[in-house]
mmCIF file of C-alpha atoms in Angstrom:
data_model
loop_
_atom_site.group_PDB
_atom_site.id
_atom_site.type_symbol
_atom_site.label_atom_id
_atom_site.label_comp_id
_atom_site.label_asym_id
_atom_site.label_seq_id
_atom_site.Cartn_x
_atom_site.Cartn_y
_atom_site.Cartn_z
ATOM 1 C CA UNK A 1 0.000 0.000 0.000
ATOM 2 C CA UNK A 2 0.974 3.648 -0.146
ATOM 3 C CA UNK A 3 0.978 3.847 3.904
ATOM 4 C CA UNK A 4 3.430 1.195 3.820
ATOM 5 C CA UNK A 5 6.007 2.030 1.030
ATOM 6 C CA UNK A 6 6.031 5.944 2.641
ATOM 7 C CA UNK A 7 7.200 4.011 5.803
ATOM 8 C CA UNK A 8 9.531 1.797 3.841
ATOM 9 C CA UNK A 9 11.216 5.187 1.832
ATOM 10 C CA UNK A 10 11.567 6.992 5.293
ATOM 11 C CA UNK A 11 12.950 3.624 7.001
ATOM 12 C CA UNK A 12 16.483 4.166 6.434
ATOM 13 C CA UNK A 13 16.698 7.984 7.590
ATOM 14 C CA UNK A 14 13.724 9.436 10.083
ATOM 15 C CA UNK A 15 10.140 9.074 10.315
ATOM 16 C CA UNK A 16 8.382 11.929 7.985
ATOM 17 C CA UNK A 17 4.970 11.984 9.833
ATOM 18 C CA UNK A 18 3.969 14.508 6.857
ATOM 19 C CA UNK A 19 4.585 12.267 4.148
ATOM 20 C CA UNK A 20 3.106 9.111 5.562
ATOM 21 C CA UNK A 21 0.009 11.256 7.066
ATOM 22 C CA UNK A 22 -0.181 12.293 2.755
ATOM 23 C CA UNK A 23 -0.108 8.981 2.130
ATOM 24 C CA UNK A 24 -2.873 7.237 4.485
ATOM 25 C CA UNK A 25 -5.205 10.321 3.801
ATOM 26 C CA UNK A 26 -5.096 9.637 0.184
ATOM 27 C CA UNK A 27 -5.707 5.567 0.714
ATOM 28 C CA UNK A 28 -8.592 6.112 3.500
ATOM 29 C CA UNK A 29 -10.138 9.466 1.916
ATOM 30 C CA UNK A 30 -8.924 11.545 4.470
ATOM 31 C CA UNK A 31 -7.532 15.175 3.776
ATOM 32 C CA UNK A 32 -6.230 15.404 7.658
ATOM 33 C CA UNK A 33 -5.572 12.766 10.076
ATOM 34 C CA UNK A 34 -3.774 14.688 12.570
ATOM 35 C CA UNK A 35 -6.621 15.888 14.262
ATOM 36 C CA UNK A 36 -8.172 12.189 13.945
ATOM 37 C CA UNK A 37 -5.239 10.350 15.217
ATOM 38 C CA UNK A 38 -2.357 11.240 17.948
ATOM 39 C CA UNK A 39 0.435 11.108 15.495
ATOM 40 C CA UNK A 40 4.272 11.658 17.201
ATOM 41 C CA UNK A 41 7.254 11.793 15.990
ATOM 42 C CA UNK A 42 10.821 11.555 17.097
ATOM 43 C CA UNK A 43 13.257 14.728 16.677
ATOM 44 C CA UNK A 44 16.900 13.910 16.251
ATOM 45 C CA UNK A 45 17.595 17.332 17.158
ATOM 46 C CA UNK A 46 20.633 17.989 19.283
ATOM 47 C CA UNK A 47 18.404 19.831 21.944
ATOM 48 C CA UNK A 48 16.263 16.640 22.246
ATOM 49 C CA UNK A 49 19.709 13.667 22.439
ATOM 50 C CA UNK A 50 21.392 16.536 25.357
ATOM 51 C CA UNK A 51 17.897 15.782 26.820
ATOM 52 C CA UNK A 52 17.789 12.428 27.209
ATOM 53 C CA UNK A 53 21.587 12.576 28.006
ATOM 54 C CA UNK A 54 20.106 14.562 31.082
ATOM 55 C CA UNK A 55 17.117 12.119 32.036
ATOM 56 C CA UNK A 56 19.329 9.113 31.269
ATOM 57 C CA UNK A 57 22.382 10.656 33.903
ATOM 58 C CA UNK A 58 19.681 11.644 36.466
ATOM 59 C CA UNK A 59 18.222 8.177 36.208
ATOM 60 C CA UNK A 60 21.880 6.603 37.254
ATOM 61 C CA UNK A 61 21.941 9.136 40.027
ATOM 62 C CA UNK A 62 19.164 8.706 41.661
ATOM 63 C CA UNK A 63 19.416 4.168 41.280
ATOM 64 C CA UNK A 64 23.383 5.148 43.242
ATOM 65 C CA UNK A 65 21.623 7.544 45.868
ATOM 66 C CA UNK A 66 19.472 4.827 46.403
ATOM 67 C CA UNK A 67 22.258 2.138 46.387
ATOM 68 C CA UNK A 68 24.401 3.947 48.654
ATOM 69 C CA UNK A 69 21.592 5.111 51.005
ATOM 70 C CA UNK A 70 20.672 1.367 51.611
ATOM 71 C CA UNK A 71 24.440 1.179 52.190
ATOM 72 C CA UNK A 72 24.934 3.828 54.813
ATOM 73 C CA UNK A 73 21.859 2.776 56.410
ATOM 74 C CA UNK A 74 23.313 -0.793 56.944
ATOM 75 C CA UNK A 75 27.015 0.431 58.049
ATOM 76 C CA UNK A 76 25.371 2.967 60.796
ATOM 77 C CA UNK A 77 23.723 -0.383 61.871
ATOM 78 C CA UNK A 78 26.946 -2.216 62.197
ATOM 79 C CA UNK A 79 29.050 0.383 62.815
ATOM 80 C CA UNK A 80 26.623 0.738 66.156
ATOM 81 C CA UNK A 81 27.512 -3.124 67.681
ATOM 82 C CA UNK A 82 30.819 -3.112 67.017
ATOM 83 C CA UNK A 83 31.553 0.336 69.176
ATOM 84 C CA UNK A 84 28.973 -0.338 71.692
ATOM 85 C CA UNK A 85 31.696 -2.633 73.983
ATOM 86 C CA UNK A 86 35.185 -2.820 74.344
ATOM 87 C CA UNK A 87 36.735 -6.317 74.702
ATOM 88 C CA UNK A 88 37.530 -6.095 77.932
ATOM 89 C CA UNK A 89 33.661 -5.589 78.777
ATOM 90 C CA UNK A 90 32.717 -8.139 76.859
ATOM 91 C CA UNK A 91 35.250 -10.375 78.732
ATOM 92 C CA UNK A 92 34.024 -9.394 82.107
ATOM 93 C CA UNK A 93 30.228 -10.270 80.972
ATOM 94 C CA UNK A 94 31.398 -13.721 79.733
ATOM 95 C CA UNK A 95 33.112 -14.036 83.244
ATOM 96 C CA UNK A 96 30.242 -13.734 84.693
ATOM 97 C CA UNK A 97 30.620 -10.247 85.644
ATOM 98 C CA UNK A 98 27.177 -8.745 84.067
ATOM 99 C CA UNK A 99 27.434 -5.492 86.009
ATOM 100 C CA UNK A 100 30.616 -4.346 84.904
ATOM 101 C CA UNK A 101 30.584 -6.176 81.613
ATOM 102 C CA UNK A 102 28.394 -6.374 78.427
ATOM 103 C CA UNK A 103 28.167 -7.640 75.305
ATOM 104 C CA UNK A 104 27.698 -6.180 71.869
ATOM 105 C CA UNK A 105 24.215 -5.468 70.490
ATOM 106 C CA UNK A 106 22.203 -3.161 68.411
ATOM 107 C CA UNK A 107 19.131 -1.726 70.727
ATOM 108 C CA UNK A 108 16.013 -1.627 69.585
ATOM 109 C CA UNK A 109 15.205 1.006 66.837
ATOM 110 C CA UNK A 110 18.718 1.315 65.274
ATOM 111 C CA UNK A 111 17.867 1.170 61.988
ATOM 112 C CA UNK A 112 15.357 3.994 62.441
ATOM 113 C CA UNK A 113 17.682 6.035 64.196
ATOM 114 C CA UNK A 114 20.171 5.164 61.340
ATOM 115 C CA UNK A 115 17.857 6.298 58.442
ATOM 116 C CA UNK A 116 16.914 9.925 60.514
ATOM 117 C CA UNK A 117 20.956 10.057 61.037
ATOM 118 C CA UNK A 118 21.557 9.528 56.851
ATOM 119 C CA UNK A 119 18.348 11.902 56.182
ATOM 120 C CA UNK A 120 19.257 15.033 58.853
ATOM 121 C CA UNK A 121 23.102 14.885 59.549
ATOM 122 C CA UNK A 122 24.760 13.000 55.833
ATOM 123 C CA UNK A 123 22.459 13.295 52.801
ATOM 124 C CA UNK A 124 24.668 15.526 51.301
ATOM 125 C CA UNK A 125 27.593 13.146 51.752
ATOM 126 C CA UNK A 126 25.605 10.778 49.955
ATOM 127 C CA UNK A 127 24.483 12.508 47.353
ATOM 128 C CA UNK A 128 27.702 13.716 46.380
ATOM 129 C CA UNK A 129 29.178 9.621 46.581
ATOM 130 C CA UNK A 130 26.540 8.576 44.217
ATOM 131 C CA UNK A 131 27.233 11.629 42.070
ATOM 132 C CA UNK A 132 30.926 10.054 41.090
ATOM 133 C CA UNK A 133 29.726 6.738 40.493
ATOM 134 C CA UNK A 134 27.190 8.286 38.457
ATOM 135 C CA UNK A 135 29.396 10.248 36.340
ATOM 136 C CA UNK A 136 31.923 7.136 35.684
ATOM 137 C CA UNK A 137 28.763 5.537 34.823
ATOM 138 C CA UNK A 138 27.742 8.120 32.538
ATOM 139 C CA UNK A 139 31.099 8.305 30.744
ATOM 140 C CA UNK A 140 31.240 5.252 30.241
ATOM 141 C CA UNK A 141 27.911 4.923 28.458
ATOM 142 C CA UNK A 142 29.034 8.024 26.529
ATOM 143 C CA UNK A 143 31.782 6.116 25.150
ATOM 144 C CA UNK A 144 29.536 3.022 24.770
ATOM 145 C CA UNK A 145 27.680 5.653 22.448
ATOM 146 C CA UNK A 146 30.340 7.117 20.345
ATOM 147 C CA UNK A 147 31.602 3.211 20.029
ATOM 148 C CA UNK A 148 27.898 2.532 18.381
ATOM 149 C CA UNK A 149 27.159 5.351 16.780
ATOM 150 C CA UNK A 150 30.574 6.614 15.020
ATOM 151 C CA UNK A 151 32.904 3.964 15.008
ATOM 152 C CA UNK A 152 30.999 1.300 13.337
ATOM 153 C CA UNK A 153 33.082 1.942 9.968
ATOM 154 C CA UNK A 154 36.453 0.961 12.294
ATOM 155 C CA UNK A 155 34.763 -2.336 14.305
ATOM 156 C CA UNK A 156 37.693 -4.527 12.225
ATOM 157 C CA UNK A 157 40.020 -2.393 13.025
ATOM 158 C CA UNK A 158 42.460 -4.135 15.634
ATOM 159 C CA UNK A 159 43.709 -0.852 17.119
ATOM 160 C CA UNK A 160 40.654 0.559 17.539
ATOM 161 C CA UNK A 161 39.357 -2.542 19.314
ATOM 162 C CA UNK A 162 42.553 -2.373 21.455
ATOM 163 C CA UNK A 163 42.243 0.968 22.266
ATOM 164 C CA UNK A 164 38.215 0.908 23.597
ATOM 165 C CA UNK A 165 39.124 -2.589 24.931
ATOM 166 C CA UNK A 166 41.840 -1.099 27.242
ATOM 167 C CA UNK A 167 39.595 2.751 27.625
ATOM 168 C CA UNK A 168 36.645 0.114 28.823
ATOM 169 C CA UNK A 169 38.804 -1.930 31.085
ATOM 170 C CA UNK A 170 40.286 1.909 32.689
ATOM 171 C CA UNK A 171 36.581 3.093 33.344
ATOM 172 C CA UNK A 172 35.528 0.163 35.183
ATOM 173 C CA UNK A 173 38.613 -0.425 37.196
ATOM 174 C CA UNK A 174 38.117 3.845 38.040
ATOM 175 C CA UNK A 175 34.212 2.714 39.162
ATOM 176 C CA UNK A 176 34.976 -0.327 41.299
ATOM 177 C CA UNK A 177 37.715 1.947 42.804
ATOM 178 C CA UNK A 178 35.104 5.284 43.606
ATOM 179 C CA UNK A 179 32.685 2.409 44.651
ATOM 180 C CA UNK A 180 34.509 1.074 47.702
ATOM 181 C CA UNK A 181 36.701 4.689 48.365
ATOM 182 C CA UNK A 182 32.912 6.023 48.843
ATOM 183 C CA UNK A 183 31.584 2.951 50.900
ATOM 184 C CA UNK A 184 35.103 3.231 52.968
ATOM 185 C CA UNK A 185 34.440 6.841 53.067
ATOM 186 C CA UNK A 186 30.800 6.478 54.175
ATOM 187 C CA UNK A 187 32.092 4.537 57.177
ATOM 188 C CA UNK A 188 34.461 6.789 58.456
ATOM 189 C CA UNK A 189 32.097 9.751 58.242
ATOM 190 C CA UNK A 190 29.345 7.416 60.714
ATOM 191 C CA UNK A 191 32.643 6.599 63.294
ATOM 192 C CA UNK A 192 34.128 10.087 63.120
ATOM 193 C CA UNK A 193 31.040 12.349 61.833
ATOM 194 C CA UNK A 194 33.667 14.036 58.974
ATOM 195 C CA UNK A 195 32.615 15.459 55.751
ATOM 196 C CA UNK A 196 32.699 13.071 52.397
ATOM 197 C CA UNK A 197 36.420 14.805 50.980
ATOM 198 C CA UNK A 198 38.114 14.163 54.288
ATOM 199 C CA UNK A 199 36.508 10.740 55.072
ATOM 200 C CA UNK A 200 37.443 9.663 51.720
ATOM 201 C CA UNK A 201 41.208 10.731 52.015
ATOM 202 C CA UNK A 202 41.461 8.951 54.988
ATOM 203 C CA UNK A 203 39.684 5.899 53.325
ATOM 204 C CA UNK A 204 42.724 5.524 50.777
ATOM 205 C CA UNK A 205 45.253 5.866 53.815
ATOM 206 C CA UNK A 206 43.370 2.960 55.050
ATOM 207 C CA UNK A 207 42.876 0.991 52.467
ATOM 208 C CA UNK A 208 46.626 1.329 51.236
ATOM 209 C CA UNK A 209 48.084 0.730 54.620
ATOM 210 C CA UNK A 210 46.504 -2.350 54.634
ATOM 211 C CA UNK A 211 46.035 -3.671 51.085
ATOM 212 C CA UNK A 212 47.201 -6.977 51.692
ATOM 213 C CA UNK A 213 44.207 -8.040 54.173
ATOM 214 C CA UNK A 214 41.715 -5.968 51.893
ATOM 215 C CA UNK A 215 42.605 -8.020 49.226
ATOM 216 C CA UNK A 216 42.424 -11.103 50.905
ATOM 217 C CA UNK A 217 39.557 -10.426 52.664
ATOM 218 C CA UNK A 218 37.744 -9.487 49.379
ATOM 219 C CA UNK A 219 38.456 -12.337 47.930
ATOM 220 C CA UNK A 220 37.539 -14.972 50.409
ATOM 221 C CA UNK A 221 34.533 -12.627 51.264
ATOM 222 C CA UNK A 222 33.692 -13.101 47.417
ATOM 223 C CA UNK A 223 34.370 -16.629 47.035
ATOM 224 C CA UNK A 224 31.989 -16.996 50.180
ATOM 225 C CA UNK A 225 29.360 -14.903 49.020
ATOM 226 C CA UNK A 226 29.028 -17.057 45.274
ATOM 227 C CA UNK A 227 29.282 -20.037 47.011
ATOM 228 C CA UNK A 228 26.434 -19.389 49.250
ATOM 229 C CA UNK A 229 24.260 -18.156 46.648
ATOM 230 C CA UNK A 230 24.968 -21.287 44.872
ATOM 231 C CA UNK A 231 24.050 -22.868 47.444
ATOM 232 C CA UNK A 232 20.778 -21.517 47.417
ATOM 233 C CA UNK A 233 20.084 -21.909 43.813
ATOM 234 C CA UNK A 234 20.885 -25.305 44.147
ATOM 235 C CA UNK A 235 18.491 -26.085 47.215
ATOM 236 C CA UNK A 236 15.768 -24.299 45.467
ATOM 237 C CA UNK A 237 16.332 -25.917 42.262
ATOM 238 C CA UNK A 238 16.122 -29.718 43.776
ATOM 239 C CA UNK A 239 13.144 -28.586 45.622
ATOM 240 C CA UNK A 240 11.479 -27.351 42.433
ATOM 241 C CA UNK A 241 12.614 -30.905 40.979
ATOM 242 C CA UNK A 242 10.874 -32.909 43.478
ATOM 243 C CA UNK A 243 7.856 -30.435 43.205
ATOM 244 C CA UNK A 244 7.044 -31.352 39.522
ATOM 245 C CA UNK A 245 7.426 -35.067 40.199
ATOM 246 C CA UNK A 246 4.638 -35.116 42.596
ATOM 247 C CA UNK A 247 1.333 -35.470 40.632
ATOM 248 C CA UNK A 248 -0.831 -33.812 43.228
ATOM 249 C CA UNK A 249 0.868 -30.270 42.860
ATOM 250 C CA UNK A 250 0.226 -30.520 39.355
ATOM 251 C CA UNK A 251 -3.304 -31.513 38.860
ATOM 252 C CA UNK A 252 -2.910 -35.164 38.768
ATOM 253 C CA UNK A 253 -0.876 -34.767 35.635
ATOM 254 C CA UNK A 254 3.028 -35.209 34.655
ATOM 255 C CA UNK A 255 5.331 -32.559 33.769
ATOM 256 C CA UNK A 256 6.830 -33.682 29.996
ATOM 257 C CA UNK A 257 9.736 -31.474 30.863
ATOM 258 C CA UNK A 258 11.350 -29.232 33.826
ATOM 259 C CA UNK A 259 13.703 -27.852 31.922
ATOM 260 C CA UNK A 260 11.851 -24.342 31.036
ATOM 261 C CA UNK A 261 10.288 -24.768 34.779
ATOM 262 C CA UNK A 262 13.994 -24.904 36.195
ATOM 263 C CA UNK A 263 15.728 -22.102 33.954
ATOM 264 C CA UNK A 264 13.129 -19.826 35.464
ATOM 265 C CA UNK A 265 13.909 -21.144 39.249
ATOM 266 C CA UNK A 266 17.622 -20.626 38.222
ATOM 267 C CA UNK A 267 17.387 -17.159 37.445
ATOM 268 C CA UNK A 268 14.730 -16.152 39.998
ATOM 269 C CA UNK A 269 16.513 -17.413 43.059
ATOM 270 C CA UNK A 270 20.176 -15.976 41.847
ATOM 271 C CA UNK A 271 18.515 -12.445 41.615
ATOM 272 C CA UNK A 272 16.854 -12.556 44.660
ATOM 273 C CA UNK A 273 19.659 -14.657 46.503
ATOM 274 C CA UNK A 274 22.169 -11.346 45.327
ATOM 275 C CA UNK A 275 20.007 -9.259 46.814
ATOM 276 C CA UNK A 276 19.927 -10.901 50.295
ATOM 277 C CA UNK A 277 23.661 -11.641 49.814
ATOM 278 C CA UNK A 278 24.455 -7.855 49.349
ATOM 279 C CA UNK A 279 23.320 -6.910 53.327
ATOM 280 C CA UNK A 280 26.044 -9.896 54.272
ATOM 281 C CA UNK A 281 28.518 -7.849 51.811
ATOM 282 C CA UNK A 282 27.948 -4.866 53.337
ATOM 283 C CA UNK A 283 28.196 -5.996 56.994
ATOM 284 C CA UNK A 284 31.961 -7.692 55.790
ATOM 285 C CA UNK A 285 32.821 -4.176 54.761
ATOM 286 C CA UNK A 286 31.846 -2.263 56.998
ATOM 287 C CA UNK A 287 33.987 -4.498 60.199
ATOM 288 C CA UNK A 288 36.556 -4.547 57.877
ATOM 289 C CA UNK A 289 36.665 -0.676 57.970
ATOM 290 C CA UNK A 290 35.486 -0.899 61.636
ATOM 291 C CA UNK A 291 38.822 -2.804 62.405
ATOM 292 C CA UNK A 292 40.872 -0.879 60.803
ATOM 293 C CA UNK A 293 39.386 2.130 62.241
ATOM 294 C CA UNK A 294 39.826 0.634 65.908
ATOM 295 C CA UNK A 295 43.453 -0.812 65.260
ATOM 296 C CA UNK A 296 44.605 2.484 64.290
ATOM 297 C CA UNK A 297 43.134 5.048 66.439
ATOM 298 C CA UNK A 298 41.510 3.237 69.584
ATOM 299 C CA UNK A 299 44.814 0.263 69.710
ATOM 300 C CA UNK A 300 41.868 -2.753 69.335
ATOM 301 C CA UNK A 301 40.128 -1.963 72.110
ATOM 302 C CA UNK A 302 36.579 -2.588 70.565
ATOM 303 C CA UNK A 303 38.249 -5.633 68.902
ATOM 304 C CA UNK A 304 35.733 -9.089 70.116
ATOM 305 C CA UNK A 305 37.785 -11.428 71.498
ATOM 306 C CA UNK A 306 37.024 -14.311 68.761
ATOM 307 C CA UNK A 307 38.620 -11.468 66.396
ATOM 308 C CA UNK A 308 41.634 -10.740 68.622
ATOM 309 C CA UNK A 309 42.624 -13.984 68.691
ATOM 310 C CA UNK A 310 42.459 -14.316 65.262
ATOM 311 C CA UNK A 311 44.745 -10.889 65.077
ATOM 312 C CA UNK A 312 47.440 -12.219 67.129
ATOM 313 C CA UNK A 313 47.885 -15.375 65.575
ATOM 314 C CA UNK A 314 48.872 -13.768 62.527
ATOM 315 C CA UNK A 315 50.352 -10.758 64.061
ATOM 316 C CA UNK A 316 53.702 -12.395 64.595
ATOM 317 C CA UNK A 317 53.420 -12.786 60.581
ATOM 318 C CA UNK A 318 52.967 -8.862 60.250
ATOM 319 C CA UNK A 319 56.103 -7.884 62.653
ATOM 320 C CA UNK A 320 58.376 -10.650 60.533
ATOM 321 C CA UNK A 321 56.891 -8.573 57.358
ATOM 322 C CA UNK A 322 57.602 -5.013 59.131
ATOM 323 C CA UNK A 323 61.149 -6.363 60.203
ATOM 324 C CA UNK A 324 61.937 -7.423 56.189
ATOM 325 C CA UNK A 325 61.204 -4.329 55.070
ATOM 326 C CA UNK A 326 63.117 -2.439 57.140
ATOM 327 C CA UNK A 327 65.926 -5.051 56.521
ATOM 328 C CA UNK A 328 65.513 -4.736 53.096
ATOM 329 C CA UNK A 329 66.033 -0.905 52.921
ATOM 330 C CA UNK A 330 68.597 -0.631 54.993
ATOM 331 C CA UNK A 331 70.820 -3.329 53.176
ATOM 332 C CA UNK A 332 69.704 -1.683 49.831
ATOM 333 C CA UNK A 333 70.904 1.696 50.732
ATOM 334 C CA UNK A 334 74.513 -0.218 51.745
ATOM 335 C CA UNK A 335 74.176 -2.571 48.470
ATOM 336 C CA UNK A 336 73.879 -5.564 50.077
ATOM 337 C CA UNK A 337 71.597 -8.444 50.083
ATOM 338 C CA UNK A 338 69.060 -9.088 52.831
ATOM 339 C CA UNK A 339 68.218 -11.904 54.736
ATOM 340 C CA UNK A 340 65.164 -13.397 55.039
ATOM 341 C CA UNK A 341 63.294 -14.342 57.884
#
C-alpha cells in the first residue's frame, strides 16, 4: 500500500509523519488525520539527544543515591555493635561479671535512628558519593555511544578494538575503585562524623596501609558470598525438581519437561539470593573498615575477642613482614643483600 512504502522510503533515515500522514489520507479518503489520530514523531535534534543525556544521567543518580543510602543505612547499623563494647567488657560479661561487663548489640530502633541520622546529619555526603559513580557511569555509556554510533566503519580495526578494549577496562577499574573509596568513606564519616572529601582521604590511607588483608579479605569474602548463593540456587532448584514429580501439585498430571520450569527457578533465586547476599557484603565491609578504624586510632580496644585472637595469631606474621622491610632498605641503601626471615 501507499501507507506502507512511505514508511519503507523513510525507514532508512527518520520518520516523515507529513509524508506518511499524505499517504494514508489519500488511501482512506482523508484530507487530515492529525486531528483524527495522535500522530508523534521523534526529533533527532541535538536539543532533544542533550535531553535524554540529562534524564538518562539523572536516572543513574538517583538508582546510586538509592544504592548507597541502603548502604549507609546498613554500616550505621553495624558500625553501632561493634563500638557499643570494648573487649575487655565483653570479657568481664562472659566471666560472669554482668554489672561491669556487656556484650555487643544493636538496641532496639537502630535502623530507624540510622535512616533519621543519613536523612538530617549525611544526605549531602551521599548525594555527592553517588554523584561520582554516576558520572563514571555516565562516561562510560558516553563512550559506549560514540563506540555505536561513530565507530561502526572501524569495528575490524584491531587498534581501535585495542584501544576501547583497554579505555573500557580503565573506566571500570576507576568505578569499582570510587565504589569502595565512597563505601570506605561512608564509614568513616558514621565513626568520626567528617565530611565526604576528608573521610574519603582517609579511606585511601586505610585501604593502602593495609592492602594486603583488603585483598584477601575481598576475595575470600567473594568466594563466600558465590558459594552461598549457589548454594541456594541449588536447594531451590532440587526442591522445584521434586515439586514437579509429585502429581498432586500438578493436577494429577506429569510434567513432559522441567527444563523451562527450572531455567526460570535458576534465574529467579540468583537475583533474589544477590540481593539478600548484598546486606552480608555490606556488613563484611563495613567491620573490615570498623577494624581498621579501631586498630589504628583506639589500639583494638573494641576488637571481640574471637577477632583478637584471630589478630594475634597472625600478628607475629605482620612484625616478621615489618622487620623485612626495614631489613631490606637498609641493606639496599649499603648494596647488600638481605636476609630473610
Amino acid at each position: 500500500s501507499e501507507v506502507t512504502a512511505a514508511i519503507v522510503r523513510t525507514a532508512d533515515s527518520y520518520v516523515n509523519v507529513s509524508e506518511i500522514e499524505a499517504a494514508a489520507g489519500a488511501a482512506y479518503g482523508e484530507t487530515n488525520l492529525t486531528d483524527k489520530f495522535n500522530i508523534s514523531k521523534y526529533d533527532a535534534a541535538t536539543s532533544n539527544k542533550a535531553l535524554h543525556a540529562y534524564n538518562f544521567f539523572m536516572f543513574l543518580w538517583a538508582a546510586n543515591i538509592m544504592i548507597m543510602f541502603a548502604f549507609f543505612v546498613m554500616a550505621a547499623v553495624v558500625c553501632t555493635w561493634y563500638f557499643s563494647a570494648t573487649g575487655v567488657e565483653m570479657d568481664k560479661y562472659e566471666s560472669g561479671d554482668s554489672e561491669n561487663g556487656r556484650m555487643k548489640e544493636t538496641k532496639v530502633g537502630t535502623m530507624c535512628r540510622a535512616v533519621c541520622i543519613a536523612f538530617r546529619y549525611h544526605l549531602g555526603t551521599i548525594l555527592f558519593g553517588a554523584l561520582l559513580i554516576a558520572i563514571i557511569q555516565f562516561i562510560r555509556a558516553v563512550v559506549l555511544y560514540i563506540e555505536q554510533q561513530y565507530l561502526q566503519k572501524w569495528k575490524n580495526n584491531a587498534t581501535v578494538k585495542i584501544l576501547l578494549y583497554i579505555l573500557n577496562c580503565c573506566l571500570e577499574c576507576i568505578e569499582r575503585l570510587v565504589k569502595i573509596i565512597s563505601k570506605s568513606a561512608f564509614v568513616i564519616t558514621i565513626v568520626k562524623n567528617t565530611s565526604f572529601c576528608t573521610s574519603a582521604f582517609q579511606a585511601i590511607v586505610i585501604l593502602f596501609e593495609n592492602i594486603v588483608r583488603v585483598g584477601t579479605l575481598t576475595t575470600l569474602s567473594t568466594i563466600s558470598c558465590f558459594l552461598i548463593k549457589m548454594f541456594i540456587v541449588g536447594c531451590n532448584m532440587i526442591i522445584g525438581y521434586g515439586l514437579m514429580q509429585v502429581t498432586t501439585v500438578n493436577d494429577g498430571e506429569e510434567v513432559e519437561s522441567g527444563l523451562f520450569p527450572l531455567i526460570g527457578i535458576l534465574f529467579a533465586t540468583f537475583i533474589i539470593a544477590s540481593l539478600f547476599v548484598s546486606v552480608f557484603e555490606a556488613c563484611v565491609d563495613t567491620i573490615m573498615i570498623c577494624f581498621f578504624i579501631d586498630e589504628k586510632d583506639f589500639e583494638g580496644r573494641f576488637l571481640p575477642p574471637n577477632l583478637a585472637k584471630l589478630v594475634d595469631k597472625f600478628s607475629h606474621i605482620e612484625k616478621a613482614r615489618k622487620e623485612y622491610e626495614s631489613q631490606l632498605a637498609t641493606t639496599t641503601s649499603h648494596g647488600e643483600e638481605p636476609t630473610k626471615q
